[in-house]
C-alpha positions as CSV (number, residue, x, y, z in Angstrom):
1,X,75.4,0.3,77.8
2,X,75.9,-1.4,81.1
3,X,78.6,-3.4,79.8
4,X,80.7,-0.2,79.0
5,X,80.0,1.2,82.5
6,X,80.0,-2.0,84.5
7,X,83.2,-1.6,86.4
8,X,81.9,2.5,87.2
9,X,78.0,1.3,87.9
10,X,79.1,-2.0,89.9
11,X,78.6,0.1,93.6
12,X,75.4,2.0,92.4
13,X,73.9,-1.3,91.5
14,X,72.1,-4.0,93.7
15,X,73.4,-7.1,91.8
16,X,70.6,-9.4,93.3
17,X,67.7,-7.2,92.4
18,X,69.5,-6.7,88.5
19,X,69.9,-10.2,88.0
20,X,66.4,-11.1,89.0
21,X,64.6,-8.4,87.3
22,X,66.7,-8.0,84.2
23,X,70.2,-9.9,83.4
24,X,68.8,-13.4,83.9
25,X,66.5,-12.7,81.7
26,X,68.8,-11.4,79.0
27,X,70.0,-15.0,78.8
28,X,66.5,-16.5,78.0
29,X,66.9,-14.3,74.4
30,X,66.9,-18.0,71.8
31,X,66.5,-15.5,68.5
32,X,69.6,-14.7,65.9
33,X,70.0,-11.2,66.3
34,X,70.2,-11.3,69.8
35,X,73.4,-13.3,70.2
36,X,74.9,-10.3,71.0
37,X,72.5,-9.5,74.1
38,X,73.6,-12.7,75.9
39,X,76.8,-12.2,74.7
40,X,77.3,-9.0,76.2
41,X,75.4,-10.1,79.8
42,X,77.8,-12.7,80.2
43,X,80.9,-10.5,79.9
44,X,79.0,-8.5,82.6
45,X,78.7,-11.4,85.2
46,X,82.2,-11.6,84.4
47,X,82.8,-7.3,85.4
48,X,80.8,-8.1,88.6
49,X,81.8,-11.8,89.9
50,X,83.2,-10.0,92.9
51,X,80.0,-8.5,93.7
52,X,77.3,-11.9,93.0
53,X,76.5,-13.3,96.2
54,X,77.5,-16.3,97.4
55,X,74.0,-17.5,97.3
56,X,73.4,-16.8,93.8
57,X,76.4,-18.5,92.3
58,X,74.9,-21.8,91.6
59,X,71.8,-19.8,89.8
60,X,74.7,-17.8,87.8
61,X,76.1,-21.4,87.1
62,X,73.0,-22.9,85.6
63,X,72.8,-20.0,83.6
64,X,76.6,-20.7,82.4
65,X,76.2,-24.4,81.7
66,X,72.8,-23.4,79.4
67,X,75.0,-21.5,77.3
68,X,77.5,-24.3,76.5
69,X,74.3,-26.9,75.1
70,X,74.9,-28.3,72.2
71,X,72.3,-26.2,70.6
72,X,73.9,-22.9,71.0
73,X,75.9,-20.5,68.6
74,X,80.0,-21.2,69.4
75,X,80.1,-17.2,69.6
76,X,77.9,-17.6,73.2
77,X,79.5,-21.1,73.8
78,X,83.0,-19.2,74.1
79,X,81.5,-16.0,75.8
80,X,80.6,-18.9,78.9
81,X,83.7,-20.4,78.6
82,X,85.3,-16.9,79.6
83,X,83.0,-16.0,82.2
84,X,82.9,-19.7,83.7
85,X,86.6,-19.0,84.0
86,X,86.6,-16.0,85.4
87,X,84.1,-17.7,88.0
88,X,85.8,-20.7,88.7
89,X,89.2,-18.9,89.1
90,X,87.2,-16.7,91.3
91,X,88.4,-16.3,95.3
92,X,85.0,-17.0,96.2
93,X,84.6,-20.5,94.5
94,X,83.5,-22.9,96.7
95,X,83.4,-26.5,95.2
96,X,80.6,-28.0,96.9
97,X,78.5,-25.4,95.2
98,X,79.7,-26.5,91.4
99,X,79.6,-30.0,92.0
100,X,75.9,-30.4,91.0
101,X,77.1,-28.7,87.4
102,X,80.5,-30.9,87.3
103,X,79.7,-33.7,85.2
104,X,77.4,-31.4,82.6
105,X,80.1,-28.6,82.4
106,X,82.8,-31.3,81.6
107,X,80.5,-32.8,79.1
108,X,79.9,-29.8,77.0
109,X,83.3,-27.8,77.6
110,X,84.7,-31.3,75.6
111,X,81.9,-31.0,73.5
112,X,83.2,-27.3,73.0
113,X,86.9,-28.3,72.4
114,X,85.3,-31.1,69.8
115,X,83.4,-28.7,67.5
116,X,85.7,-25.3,67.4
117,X,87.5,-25.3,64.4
118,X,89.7,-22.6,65.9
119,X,92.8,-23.8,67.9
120,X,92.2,-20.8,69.9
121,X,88.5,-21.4,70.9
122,X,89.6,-25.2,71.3
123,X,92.5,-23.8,73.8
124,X,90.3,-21.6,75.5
125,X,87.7,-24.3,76.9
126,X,90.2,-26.8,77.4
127,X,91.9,-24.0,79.8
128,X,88.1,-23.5,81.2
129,X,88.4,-27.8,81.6
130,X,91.9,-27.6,83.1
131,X,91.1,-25.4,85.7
132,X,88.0,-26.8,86.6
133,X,90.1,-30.2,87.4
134,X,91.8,-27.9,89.4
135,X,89.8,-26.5,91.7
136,X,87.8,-29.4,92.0
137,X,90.2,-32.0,92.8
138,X,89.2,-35.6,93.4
139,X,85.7,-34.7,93.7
């Protein structure tokens, strides 16, 4: 329900206390039906990347680069691939706080592009790589 509201609930809610006490937690969820639980708290980092502080976003990128492991279903793999971007391309990115999570991100996002079978899931994370080259730069 938060996800259909989260652009209407994003001033009423204290992001730092939410994540701690409920959406970070939503990401721990390993079983099959709830895919659609991490799924959907990932789309709503994405709703509220304006509003995660500055702080937070390497705790918000752990979370992101556990989703892209080997291990996990493509469905969440691509759901962090469009919130990463979303992050990344994010006015608020500051590189030297992604840096720790380069050389893992780039490891799985071409891990990503190797096991979609879908052009378009292939074309979404190499777009998530591209601009992560980007904004990084020679680091």
């Amino acid at each position: 329900a938060m996800c259909l509201a989260a652009y209407d609930l994003h001033d009423s809610v204290n992001f730092k206390m939410f994540f701690e006490s409920q959406l970070g937690n939503d990401f721990s969820f390993q079983r099959e039906e709830n895919k659609i639980i991490v799924r959907r708290a990932a789309y709503l980092l994405a709703a509220w990347v304006a509003d995660v502080p500055e702080e937070m976003r390497p705790q918000v990128y752990n979370l992101l680069m556990n989703q892209l492991l080997p291990c996990e279903d493509m469905v969440i793999k691509l759901a962090a691939c469009a919130v990463m971007r979303v992050f990344i391309d994010d006015w608020n990115f500051y590189e030297e706080q992604f840096h720790p999570f380069l050389h893992s991100a780039l490891r799985n996002l071409l891990l990503v592009i190797q096991q979609a079978y879908d052009f378009d899931s292939q074309v979404q994370a190499f777009n998530v790589l591209c601009l992560i080259l980007e904004r990084m730069g020679t680091r």
